[in-house]
PDB file of C-alpha atoms in Angstrom:
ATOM      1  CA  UNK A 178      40.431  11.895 -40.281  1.00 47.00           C
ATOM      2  CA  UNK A 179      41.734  11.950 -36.454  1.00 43.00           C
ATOM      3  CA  UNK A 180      41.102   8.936 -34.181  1.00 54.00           C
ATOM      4  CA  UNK A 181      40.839  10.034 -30.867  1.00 49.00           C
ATOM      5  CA  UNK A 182      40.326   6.391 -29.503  1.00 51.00           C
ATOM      6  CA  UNK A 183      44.464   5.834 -30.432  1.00 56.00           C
ATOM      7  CA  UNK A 184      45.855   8.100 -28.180  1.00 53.00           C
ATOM      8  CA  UNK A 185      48.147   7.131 -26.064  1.00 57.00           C
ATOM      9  CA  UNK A 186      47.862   3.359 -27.818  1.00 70.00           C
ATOM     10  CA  UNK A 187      50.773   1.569 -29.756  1.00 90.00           C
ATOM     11  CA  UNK A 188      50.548   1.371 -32.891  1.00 95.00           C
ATOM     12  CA  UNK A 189      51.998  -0.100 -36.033  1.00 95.00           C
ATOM     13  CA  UNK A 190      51.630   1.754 -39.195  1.00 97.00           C
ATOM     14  CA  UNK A 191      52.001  -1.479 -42.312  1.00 97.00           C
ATOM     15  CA  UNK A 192      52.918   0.092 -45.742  1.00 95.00           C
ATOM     16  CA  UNK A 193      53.480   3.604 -44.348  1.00 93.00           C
ATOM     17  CA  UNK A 194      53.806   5.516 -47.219  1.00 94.00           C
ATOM     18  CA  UNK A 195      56.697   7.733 -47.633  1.00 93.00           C
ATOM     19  CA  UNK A 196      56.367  11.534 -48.536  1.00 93.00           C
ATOM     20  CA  UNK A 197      58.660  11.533 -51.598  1.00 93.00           C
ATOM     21  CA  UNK A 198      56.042   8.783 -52.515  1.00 94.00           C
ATOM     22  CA  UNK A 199      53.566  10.173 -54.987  1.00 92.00           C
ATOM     23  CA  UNK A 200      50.400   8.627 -57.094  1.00 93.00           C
ATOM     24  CA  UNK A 201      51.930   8.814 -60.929  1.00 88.00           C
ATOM     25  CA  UNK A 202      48.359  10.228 -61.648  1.00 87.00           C
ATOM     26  CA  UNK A 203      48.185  11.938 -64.373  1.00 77.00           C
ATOM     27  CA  UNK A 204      51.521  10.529 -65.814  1.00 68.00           C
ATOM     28  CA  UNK A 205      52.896  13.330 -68.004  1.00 59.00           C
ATOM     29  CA  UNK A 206      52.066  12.999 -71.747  1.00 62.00           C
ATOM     30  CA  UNK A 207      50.383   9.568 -71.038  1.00 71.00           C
ATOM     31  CA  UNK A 208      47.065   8.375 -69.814  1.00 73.00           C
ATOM     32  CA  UNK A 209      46.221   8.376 -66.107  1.00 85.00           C
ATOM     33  CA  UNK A 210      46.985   4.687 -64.888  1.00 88.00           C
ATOM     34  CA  UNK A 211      44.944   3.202 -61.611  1.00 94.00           C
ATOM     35  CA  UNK A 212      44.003   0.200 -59.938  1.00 97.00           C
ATOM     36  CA  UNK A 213      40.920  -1.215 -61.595  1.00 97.00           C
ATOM     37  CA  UNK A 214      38.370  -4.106 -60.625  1.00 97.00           C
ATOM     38  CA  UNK A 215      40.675  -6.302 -58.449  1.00 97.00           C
ATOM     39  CA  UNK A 216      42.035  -7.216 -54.688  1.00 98.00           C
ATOM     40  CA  UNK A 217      45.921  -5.991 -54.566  1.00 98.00           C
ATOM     41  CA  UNK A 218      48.834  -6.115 -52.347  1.00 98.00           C
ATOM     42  CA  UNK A 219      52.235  -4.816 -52.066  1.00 98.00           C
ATOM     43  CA  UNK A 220      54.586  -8.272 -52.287  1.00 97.00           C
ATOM     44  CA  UNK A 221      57.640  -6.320 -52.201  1.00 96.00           C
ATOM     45  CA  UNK A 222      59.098  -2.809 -51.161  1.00 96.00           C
ATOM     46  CA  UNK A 223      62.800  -3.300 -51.324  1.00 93.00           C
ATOM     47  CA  UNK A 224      64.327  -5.580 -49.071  1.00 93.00           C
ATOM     48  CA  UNK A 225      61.029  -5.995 -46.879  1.00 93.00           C
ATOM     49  CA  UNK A 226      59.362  -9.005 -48.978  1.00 93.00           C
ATOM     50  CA  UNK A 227      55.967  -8.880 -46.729  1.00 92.00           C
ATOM     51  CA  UNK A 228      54.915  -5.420 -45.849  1.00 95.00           C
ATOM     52  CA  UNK A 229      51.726  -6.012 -45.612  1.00 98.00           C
ATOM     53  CA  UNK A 230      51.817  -9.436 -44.086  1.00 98.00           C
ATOM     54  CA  UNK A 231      50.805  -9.005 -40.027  1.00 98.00           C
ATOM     55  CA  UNK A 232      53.657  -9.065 -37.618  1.00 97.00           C
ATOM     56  CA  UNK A 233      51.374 -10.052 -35.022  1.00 96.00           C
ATOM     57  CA  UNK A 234      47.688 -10.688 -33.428  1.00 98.00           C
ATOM     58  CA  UNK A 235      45.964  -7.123 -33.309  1.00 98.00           C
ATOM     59  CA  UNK A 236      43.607  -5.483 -34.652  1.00 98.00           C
ATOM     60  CA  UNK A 237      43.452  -2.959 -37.423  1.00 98.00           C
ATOM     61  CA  UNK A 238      41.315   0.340 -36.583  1.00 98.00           C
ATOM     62  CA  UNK A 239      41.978   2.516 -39.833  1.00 98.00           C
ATOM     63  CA  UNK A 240      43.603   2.621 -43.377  1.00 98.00           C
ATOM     64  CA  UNK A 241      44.981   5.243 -45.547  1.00 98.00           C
ATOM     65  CA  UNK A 242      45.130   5.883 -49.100  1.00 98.00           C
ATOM     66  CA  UNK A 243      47.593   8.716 -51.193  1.00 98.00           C
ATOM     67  CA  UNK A 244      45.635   9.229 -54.224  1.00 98.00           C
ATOM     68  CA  UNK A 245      46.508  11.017 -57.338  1.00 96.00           C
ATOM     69  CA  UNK A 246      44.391  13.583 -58.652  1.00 94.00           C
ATOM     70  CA  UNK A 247      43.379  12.192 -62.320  1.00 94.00           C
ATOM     71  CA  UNK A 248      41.848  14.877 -64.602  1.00 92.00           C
ATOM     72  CA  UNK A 249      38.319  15.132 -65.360  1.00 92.00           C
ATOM     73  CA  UNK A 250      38.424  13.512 -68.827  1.00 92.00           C
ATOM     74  CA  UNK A 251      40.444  10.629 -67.006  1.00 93.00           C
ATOM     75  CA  UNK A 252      37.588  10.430 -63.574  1.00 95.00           C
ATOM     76  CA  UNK A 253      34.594   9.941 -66.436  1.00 96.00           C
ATOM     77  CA  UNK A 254      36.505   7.043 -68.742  1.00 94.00           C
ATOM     78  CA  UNK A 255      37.032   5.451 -65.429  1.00 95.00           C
ATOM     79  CA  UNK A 256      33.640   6.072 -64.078  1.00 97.00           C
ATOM     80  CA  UNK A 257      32.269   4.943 -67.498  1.00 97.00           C
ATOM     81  CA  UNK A 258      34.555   1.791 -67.666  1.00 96.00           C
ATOM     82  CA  UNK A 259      35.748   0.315 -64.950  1.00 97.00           C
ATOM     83  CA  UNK A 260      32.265  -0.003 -62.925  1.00 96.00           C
ATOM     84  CA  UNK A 261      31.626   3.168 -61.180  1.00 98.00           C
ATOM     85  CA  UNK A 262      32.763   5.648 -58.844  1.00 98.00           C
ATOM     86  CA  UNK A 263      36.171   5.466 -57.454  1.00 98.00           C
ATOM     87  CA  UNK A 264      36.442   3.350 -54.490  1.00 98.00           C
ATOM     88  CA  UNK A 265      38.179   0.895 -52.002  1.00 99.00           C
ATOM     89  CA  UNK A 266      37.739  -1.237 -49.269  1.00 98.00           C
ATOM     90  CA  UNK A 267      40.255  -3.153 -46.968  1.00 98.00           C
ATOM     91  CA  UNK A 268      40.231  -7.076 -47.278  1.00 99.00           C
ATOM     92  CA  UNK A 269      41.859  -9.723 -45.044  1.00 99.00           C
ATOM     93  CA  UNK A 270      43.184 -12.521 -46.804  1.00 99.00           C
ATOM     94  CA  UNK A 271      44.849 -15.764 -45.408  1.00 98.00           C
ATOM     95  CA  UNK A 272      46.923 -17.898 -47.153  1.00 96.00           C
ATOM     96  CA  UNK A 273      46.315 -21.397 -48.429  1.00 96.00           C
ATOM     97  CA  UNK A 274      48.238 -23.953 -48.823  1.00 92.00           C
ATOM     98  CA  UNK A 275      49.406 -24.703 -52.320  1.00 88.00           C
ATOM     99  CA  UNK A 276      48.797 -21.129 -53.022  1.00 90.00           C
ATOM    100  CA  UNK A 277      46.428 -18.506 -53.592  1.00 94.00           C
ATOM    101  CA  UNK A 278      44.390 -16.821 -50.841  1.00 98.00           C
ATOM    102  CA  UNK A 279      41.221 -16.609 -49.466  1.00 98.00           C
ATOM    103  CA  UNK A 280      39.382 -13.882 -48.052  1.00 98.00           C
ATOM    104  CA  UNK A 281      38.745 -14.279 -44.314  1.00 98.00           C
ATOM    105  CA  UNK A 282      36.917 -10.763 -43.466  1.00 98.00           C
ATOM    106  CA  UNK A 283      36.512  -7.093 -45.096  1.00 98.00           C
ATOM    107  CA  UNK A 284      35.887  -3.224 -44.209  1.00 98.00           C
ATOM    108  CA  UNK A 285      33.337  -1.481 -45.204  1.00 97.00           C
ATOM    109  CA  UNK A 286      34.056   0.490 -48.517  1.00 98.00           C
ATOM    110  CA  UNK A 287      34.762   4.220 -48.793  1.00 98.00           C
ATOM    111  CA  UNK A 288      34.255   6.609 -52.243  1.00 98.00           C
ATOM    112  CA  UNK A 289      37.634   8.155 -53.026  1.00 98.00           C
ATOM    113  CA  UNK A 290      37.030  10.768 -55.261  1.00 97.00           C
ATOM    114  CA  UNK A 291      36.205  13.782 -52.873  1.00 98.00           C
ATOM    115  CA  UNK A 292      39.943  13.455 -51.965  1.00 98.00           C
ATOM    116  CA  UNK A 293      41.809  12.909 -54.862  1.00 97.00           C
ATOM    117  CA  UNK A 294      45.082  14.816 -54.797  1.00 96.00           C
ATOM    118  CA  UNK A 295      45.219  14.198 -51.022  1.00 97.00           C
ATOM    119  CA  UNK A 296      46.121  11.604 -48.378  1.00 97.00           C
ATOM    120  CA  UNK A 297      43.200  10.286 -46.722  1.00 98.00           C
ATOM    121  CA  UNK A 298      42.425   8.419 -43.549  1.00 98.00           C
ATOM    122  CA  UNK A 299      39.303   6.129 -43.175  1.00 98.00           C
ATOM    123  CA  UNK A 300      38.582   4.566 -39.449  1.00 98.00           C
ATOM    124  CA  UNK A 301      37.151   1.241 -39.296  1.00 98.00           C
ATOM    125  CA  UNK A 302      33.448   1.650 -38.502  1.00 96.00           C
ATOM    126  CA  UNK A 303      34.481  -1.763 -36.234  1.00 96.00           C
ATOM    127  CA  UNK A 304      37.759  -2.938 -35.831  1.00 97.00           C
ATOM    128  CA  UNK A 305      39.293  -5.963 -37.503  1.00 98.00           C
ATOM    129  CA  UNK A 306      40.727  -8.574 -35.292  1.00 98.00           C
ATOM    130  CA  UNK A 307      43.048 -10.089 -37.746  1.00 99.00           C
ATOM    131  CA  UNK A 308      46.623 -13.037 -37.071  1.00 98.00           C
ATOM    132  CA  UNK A 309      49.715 -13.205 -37.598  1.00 98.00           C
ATOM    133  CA  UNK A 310      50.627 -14.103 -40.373  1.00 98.00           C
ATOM    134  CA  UNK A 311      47.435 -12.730 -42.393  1.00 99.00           C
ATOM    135  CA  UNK A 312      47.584 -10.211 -45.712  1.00 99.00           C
ATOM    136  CA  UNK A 313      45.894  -6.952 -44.961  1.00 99.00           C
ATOM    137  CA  UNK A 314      45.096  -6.052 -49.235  1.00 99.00           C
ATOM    138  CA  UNK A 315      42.866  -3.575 -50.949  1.00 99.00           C
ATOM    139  CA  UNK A 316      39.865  -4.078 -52.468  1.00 98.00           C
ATOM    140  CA  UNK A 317      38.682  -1.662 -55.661  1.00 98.00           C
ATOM    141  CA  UNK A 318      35.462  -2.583 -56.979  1.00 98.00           C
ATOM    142  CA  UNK A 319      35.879   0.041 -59.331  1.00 98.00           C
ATOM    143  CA  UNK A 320      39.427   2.193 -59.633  1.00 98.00           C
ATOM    144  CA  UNK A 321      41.224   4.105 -57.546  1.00 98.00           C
ATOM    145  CA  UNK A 322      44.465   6.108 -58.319  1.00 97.00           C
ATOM    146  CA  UNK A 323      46.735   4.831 -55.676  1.00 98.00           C
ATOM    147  CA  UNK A 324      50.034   3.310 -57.922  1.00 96.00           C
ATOM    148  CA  UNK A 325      53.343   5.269 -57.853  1.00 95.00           C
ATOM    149  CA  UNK A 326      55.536   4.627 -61.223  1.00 92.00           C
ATOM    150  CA  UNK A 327      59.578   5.488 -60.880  1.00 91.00           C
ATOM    151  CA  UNK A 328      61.085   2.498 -59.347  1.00 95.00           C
ATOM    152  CA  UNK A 329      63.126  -0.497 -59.801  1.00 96.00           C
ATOM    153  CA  UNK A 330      62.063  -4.486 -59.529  1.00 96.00           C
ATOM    154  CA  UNK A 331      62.088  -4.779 -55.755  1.00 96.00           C
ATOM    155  CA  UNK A 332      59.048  -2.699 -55.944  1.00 97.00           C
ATOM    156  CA  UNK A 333      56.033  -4.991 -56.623  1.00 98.00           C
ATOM    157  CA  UNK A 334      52.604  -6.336 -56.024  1.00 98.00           C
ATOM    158  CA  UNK A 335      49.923  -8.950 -56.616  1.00 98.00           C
ATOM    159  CA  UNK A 336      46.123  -8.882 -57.997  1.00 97.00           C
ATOM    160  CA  UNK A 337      43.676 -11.100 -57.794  1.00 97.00           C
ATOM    161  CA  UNK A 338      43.977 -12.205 -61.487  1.00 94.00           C
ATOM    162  CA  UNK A 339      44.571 -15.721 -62.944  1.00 91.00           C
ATOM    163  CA  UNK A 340      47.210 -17.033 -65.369  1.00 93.00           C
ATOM    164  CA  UNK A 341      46.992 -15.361 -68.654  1.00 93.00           C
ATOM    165  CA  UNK A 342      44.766 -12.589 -67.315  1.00 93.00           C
ATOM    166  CA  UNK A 343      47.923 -10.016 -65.921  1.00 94.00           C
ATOM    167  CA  UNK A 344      47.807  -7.949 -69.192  1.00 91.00           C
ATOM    168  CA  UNK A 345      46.352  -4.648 -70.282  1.00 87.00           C
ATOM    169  CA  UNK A 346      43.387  -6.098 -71.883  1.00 89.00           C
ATOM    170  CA  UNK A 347      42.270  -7.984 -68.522  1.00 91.00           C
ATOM    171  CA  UNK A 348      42.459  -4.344 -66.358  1.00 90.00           C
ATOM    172  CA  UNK A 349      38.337  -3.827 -66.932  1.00 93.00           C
ATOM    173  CA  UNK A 350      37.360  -7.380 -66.582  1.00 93.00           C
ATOM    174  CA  UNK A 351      36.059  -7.685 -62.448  1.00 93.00           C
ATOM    175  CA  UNK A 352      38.304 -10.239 -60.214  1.00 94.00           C
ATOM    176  CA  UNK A 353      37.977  -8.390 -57.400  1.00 96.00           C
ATOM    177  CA  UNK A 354      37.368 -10.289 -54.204  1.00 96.00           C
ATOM    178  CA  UNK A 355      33.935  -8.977 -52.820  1.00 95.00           C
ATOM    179  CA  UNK A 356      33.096 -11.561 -50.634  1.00 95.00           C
ATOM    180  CA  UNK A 357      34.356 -13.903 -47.412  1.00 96.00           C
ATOM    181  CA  UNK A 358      35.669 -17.470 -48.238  1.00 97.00           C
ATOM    182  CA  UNK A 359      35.980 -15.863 -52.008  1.00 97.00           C
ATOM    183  CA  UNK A 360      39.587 -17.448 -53.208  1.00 97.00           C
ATOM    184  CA  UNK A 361      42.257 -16.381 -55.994  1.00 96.00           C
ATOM    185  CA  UNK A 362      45.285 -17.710 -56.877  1.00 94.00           C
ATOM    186  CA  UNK A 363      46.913 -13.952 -56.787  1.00 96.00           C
ATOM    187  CA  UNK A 364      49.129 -15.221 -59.878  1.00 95.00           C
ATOM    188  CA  UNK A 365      49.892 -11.566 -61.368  1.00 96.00           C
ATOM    189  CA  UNK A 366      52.441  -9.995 -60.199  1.00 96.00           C
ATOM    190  CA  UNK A 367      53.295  -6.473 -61.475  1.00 96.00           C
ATOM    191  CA  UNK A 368      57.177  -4.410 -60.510  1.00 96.00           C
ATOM    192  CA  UNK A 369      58.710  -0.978 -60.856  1.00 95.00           C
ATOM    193  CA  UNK A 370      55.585   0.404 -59.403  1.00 95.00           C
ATOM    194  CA  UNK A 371      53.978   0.736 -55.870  1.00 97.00           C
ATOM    195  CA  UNK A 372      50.577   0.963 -54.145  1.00 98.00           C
ATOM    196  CA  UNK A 373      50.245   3.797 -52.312  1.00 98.00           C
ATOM    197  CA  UNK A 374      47.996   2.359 -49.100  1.00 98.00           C
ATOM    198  CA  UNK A 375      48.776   1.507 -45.491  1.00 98.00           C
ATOM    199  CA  UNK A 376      46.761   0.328 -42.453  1.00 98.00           C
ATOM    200  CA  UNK A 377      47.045   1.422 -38.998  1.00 98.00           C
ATOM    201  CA  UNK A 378      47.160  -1.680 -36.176  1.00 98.00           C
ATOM    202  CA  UNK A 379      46.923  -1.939 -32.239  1.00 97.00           C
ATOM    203  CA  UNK A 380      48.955  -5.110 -31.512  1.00 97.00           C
ATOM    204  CA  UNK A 381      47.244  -7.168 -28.648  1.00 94.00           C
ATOM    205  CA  UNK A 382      49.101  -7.216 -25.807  1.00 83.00           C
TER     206      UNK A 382
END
């Protein structure tokens, strides 16, 4: 998707998504893995411990999604199981003290599936005015194959799951964050693995 409206603007691209980067979707020999029914973000991508916290007051005008390409026998068990269609939505979270966040405003969402196997860029029907200091995560209602496997434990990132509900069994239960002033403690915390998202922001001058 182009944006016309950014040219010529400054921009800064959070999470940008390298091209040796890949979606581990279908993993060879083992079942397709994907983000399912929660709010995510990426707590740590090496030595940057907050790629995805804002750097400054802006607003955001687009995000992007890599996306694996899951096979058909993979898209229905997901479509069957985890709630629907794929699909994802961006979600602004702030920080509360004593931890956990809260969810201060959301896009609107987009279905994934017509561009599985690609990288795709959705512009904000409205742009976000979001802080410093504020998490820009991703919202799947459903699933979406956006997790790269291959890397070591500075790669890692948070769901909007509570203690004693990080493990396999918990992946189909919903905890995603649907709606403003909706809180979670964001206790899971999963490594060696990376989501594949980034946002696009105009600071403010």
């Amino acid at each position: 998707m182009i944006l016309p409206a950014l040219a010529g603007a400054k921009t800064i691209e959070m999470g940008d998504i390298p091209s040796t980067v890949k979606p581990t979707c279908p993993r060879v020999k083992k079942k397709c893995n994907a983000v399912t029914r929660t709010t995510v973000y990426p707590s740590s991508v090496g030595t940057n411990h907050s790629p995805m916290v804002v750097p400054r007051n802006g607003r955001l005008v687009a995000w992007t999604v890599k996306l694996g390409t899951p096979i058909s026998t993979d898209r229905k068990w997901f479509d069957k199981n985890a709630g629907g269609v794929s699909q994802a939505k961006i979600t602004i979270l702030q920080r509360v003290k004593g931890g956990g966040a809260r969810v201060v405003k959301q896009g609107e969402s987009a279905k994934l599936q017509a561009y599985f196997g690609k990288t795709a860029q959705f512009a904000l029907l409205k742009s976000i005015y979001v802080k410093k200091g504020q998490i820009i995560a991703l919202t799947v209602p459903t699933w979406a194959p956006v997790l790269a496997y291959g890397f070591d434990n500075t790669m890692a990132w948070r769901a909007s799951r509570a203690k004693g509900q990080c493990g396999v069994s918990d992946y189909l239960t919903p905890h995603e964050q649907l709606a403003v002033k909706s809180f979670s403690t964001y206790y899971c915390s999963y490594k060696t693995s990376r989501l594949t998202y980034s946002v696009t922001l105009i600071p403010a001058l």
